[in-house]
Structures are given as structure tokens and as C-alpha cells.
CSV table of C-alpha atoms in Angstrom, one decimal:
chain,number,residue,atom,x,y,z
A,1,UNK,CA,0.0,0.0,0.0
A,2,UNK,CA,1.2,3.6,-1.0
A,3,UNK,CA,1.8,6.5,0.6
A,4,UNK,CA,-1.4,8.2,-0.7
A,5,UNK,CA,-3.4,5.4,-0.7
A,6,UNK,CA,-2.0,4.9,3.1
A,7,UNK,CA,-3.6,8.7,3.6
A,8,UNK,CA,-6.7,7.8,2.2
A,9,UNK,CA,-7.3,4.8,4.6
A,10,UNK,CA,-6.7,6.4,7.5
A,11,UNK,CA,-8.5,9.7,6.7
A,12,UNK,CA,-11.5,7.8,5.5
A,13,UNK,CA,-11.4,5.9,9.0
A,14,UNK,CA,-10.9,9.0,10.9
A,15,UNK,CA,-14.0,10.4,9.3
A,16,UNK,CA,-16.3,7.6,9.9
A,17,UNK,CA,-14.8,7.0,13.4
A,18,UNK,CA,-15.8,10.7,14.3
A,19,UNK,CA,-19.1,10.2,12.8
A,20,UNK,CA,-20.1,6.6,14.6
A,21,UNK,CA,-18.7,8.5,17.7
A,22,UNK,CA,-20.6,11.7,17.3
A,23,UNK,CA,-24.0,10.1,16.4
A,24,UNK,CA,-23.8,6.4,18.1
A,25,UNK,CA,-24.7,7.7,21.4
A,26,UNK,CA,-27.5,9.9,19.6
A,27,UNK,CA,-30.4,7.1,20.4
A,28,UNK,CA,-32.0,9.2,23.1
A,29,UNK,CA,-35.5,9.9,21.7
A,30,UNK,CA,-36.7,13.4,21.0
A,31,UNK,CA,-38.5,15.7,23.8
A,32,UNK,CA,-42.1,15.6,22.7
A,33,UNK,CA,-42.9,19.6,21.8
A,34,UNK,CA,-46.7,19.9,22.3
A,35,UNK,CA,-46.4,23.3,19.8
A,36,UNK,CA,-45.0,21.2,16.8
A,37,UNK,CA,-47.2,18.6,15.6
A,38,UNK,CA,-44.1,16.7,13.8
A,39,UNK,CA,-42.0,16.9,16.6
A,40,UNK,CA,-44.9,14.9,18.3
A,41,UNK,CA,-45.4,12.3,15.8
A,42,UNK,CA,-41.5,11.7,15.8
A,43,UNK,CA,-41.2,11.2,19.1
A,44,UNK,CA,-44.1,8.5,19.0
A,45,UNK,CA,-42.7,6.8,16.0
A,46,UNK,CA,-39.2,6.5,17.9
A,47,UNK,CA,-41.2,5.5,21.4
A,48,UNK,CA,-44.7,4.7,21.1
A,49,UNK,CA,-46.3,1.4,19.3
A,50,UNK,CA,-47.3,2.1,15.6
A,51,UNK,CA,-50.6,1.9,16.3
A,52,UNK,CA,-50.7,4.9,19.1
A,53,UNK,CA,-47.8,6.7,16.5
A,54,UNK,CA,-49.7,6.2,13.5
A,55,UNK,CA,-52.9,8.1,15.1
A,56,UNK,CA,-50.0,11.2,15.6
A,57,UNK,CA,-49.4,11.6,11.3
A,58,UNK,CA,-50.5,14.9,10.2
A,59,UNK,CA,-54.2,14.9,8.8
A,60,UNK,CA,-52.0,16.7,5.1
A,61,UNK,CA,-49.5,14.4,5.5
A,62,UNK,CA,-50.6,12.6,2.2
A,63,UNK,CA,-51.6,15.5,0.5
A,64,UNK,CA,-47.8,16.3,0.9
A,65,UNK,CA,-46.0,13.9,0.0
A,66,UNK,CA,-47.8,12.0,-2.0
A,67,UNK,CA,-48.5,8.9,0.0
A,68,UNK,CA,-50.5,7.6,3.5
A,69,UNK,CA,-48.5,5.4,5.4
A,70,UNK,CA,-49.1,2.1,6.4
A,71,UNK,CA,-48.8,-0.3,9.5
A,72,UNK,CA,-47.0,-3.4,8.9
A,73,UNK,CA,-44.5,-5.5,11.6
A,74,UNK,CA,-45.8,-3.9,14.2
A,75,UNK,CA,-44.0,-0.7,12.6
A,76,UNK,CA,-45.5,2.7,11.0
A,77,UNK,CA,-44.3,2.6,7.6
A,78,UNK,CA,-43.6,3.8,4.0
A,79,UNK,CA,-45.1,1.8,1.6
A,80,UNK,CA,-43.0,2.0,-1.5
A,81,UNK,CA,-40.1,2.6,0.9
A,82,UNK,CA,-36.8,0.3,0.3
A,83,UNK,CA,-33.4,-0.3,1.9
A,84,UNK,CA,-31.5,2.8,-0.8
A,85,UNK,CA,-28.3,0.6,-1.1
A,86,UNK,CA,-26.0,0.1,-4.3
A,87,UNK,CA,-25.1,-3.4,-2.3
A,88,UNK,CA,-27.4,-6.1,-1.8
A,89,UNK,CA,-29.2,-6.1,1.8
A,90,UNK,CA,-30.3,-8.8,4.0
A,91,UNK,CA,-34.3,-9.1,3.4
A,92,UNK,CA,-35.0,-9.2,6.9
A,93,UNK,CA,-33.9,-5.5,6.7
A,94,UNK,CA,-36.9,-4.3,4.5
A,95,UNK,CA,-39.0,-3.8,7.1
A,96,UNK,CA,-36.6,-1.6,9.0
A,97,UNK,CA,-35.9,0.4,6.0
A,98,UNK,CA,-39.6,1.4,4.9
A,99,UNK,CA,-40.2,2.3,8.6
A,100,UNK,CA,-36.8,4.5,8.2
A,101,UNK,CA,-38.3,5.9,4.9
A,102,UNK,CA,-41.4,7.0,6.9
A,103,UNK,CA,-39.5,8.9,9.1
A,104,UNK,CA,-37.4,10.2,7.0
A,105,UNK,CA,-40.3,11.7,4.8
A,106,UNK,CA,-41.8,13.0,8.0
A,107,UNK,CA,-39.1,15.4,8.4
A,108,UNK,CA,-39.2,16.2,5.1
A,109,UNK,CA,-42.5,17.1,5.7
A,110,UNK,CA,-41.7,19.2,8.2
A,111,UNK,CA,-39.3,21.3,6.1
A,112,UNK,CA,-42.3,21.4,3.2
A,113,UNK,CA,-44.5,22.9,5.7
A,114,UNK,CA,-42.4,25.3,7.4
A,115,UNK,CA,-41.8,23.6,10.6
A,116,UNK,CA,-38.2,24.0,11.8
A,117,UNK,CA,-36.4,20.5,11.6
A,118,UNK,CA,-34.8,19.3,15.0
A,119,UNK,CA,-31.2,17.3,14.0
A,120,UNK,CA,-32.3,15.0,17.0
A,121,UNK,CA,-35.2,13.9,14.7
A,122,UNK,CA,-32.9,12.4,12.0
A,123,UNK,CA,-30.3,10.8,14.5
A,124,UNK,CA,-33.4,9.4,16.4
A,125,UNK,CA,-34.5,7.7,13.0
A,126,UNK,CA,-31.0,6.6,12.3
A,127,UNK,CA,-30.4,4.8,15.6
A,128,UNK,CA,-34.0,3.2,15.3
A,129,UNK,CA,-32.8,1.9,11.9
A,130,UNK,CA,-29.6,0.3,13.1
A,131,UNK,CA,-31.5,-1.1,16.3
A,132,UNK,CA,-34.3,-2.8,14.0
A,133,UNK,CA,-31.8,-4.0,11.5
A,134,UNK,CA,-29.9,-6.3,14.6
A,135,UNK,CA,-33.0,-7.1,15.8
A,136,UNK,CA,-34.0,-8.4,12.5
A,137,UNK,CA,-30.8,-10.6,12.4
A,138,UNK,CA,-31.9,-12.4,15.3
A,139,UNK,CA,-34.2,-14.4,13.6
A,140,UNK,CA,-31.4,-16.2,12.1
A,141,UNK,CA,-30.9,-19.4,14.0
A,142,UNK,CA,-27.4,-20.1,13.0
A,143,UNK,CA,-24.2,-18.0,14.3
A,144,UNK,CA,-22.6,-17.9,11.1
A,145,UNK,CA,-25.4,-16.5,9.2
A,146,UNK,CA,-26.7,-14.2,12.2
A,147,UNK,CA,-23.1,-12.9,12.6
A,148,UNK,CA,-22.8,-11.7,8.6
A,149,UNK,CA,-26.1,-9.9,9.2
A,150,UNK,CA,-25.6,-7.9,12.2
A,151,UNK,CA,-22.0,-7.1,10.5
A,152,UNK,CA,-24.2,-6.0,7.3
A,153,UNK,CA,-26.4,-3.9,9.7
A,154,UNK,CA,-23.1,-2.1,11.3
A,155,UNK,CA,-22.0,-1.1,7.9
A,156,UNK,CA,-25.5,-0.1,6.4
A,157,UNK,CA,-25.9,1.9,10.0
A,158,UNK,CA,-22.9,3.7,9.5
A,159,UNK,CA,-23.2,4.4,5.9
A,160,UNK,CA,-26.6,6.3,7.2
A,161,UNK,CA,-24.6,7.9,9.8
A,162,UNK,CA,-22.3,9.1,7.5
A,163,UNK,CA,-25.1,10.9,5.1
A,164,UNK,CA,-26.7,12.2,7.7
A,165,UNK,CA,-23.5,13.9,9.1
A,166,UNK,CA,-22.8,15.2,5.4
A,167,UNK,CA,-26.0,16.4,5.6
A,168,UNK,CA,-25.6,17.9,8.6
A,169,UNK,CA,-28.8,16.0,10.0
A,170,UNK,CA,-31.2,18.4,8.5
A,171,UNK,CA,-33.8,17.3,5.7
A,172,UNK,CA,-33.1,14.4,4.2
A,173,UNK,CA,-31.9,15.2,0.5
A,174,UNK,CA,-31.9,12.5,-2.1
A,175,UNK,CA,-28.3,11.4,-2.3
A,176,UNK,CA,-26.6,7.5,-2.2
A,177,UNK,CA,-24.6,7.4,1.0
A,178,UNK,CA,-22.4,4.0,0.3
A,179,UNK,CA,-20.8,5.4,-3.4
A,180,UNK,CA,-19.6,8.5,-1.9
A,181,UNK,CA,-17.8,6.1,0.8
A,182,UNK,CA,-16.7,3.4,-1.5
A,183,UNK,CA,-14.9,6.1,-3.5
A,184,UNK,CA,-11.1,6.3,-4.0
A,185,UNK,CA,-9.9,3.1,-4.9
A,186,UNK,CA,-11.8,0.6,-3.7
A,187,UNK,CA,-10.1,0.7,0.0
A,188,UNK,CA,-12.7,3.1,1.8
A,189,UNK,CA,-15.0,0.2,2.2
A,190,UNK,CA,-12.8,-1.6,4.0
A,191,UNK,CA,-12.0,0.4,6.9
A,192,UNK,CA,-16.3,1.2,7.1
A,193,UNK,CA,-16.4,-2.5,7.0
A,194,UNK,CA,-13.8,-2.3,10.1
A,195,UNK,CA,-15.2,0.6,11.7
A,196,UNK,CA,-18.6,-0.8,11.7
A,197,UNK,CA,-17.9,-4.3,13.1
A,198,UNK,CA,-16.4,-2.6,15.8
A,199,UNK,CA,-19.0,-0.2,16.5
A,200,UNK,CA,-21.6,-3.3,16.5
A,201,UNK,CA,-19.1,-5.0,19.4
A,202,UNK,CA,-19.5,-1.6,21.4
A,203,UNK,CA,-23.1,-1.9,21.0
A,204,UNK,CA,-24.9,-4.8,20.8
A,205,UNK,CA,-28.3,-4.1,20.9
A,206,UNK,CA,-30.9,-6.3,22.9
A,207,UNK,CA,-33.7,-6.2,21.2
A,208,UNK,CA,-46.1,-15.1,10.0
A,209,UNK,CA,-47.8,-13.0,7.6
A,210,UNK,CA,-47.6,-9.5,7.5
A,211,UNK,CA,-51.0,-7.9,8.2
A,212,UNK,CA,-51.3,-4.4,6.7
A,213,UNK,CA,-53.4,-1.5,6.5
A,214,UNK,CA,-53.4,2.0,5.4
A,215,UNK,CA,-52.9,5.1,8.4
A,216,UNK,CA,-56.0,7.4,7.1
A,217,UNK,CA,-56.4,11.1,8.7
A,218,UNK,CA,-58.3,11.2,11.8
């Protein structure tokens, strides 16, 4: 390994080590606000049942973005949602992912509506993502298999991470986070492979047919 591509290593590991430490410990839910009607419906996505969180979605939600959401898995979700990944995924994520789509959009609601976004509500999302991914992995009843998806969780979570940083954990814009990270040689991917297997052995978290139905205004 070269000089330069020596550099690029250890500043692209530097970069996502500041970001996994900057946002890992960011799984604190929101404050509820009782003056901002997003801010409430975040902070019962992140802590309530979807059921009780779904009841919270602004009445114009749909006429704003396009969509209603839908409960499915016990989760609040987006229904043409997906896990936004140039690498394939485990399928137990997808789930996890249209939940983190929901959310997502919901603060982009907020920004469409004038409502001041909070950076707690993206990093809240984010953490709920990365818990729900491991969570999903448990279902696997080998170690073998359950191991390579709670490593594919670490590195999806900190891909995320990473965007949302660049971002600076505002609205979510539009942009792949995992080809701006596996730029430059093909080596960046390594050390976020690294980073994130560590980060998942700092923090391991605990954690039939899908019935479905659409969240309509109250």
C-alpha cells in the first residue's frame, strides 16, 4: 500500500470513526414539543407502538407527500419505501428500511411545511434503523449467518450515519450514501467495513404474515 493510498485509509477511517462516535450515542428519543405537531409524531414513531404513533401523522400528511402510510411488523411505515443501497441487503432489513423511509419523509415534511427541523429527529430515526436491522438478524438461528447480518447492519448503520452527518442531520436530501464512501480506490470500504464491526461490538443491541393496512387522517 502507497503513501497516498495509506492517507486515504486512515482519513476515510478517521472520518467515519468521528461520525459513529458523534451520532452512536444519539439514540436518546426526542422531547415531545406539544407546539409542533411533527416533533410529536417523531417522538411517538421512535417511542410509542405504531398503532398509538400512527394516530399522531399529520391529517395533510398525504396530500404532501404523495403517500399515506401504512402499519405493517408492528412498525408505522412507508409503503414504497426500500433499503436505498447500491449493495445487496439482508431481506429481513426491509422492514426496518420502509419504517426509516417514513421517518425520513416525515421530516421532510416538516421542512415542506415550514416547521423547523430538529437534528435530534434524523439521528433518532437513524439509531431506530440500526437497532431494528440487529434485531432483525436475530431471527437467524445459525451463528454464522446471524453474525454476517448484524456485520451488514453495522456497515448499512454507518453508511446512514455518514449521510446524515454530510447532511448535517437536517432534511433528508436525495443522495446514495455507500458510493460516496466506497470512492477512491476501492479501500474506503474496508475500513467502514472495520469501523462498523467494531462499532456493532460496542453496541450490541438487545432487542407469520404481515397484516397491513393503510394510516388514514383522523
Amino acid at each position: 500500500m502507497n503513501r497516498n493510498t495509506s492517507r486515504v485509509v486512515l482519513c476515510a477511517a478517521a472520518a467515519i470513526a468521528a461520525v459513529t462516535a458523534t451520532t452512536g450515542a444519539a439514540s436518546t428519543p426526542p422531547a415531545a414539543e406539544s407546539t409542533s405537531p411533527v416533533a410529536v409524531s417523531v417522538h411517538a414513531l421512535v417511542t410509542e407502538s405504531a398503532d398509538v404513533a400512527a394516530l399522531t401523522i399529520p391529517d395533510d400528511f398525504g396530500s404532501v407527500m404523495g403517500y399515506r402510510p401504512r402499519v405493517q411488523d408492528d412498525m408505522a411505515e412507508n409503503p414504497h419505501g426500500d433499503c436505498s443501497s447500491p449493495v445487496p441487503l439482508p431481506s429481513e432489513f426491509d422492514s426496518a428500511c420502509r419504517a426509516h423511509d417514513l421517518g425520513y419523509d416525515l421530516i421532510r415534511y416538516a421542512a415542506a411545511t415550514g416547521t423547523t427541523v430538529d437534528p435530534q429527529w434524523r439521528r433518532s430515526f437513524d439509531a431506530q434503523l440500526e437497532g431494528r436491522m440487529h434485531a432483525a438478524c436475530t431471527d437467524r438461528a445459525d451463528d454464522g449467518p446471524r453474525q454476517v447480518c448484524d456485520a451488514a447492519a453495522s456497515v448499512a448503520a454507518t453508511a446512514v450515519d455518514l449521510n446524515s452527518w454530510r447532511q448535517f442531520f437536517g432534511a433528508p436530501v436525495a443522495e446514495p450514501a455507500l458510493p460516496f464512501v466506497f470512492g477512491g480506490a476501492g479501500i474506503v470500504p474496508i475500513a467502514l467495513w472495520g469501523i462498523a464491526t467494531g462499532r456493532h461490538a460496542r453496541r450490541r443491541l438487545l432487542t407469520t404474515e404481515p397484516v397491513s393496512r393503510t394510516i388514514e387522517p383522523a
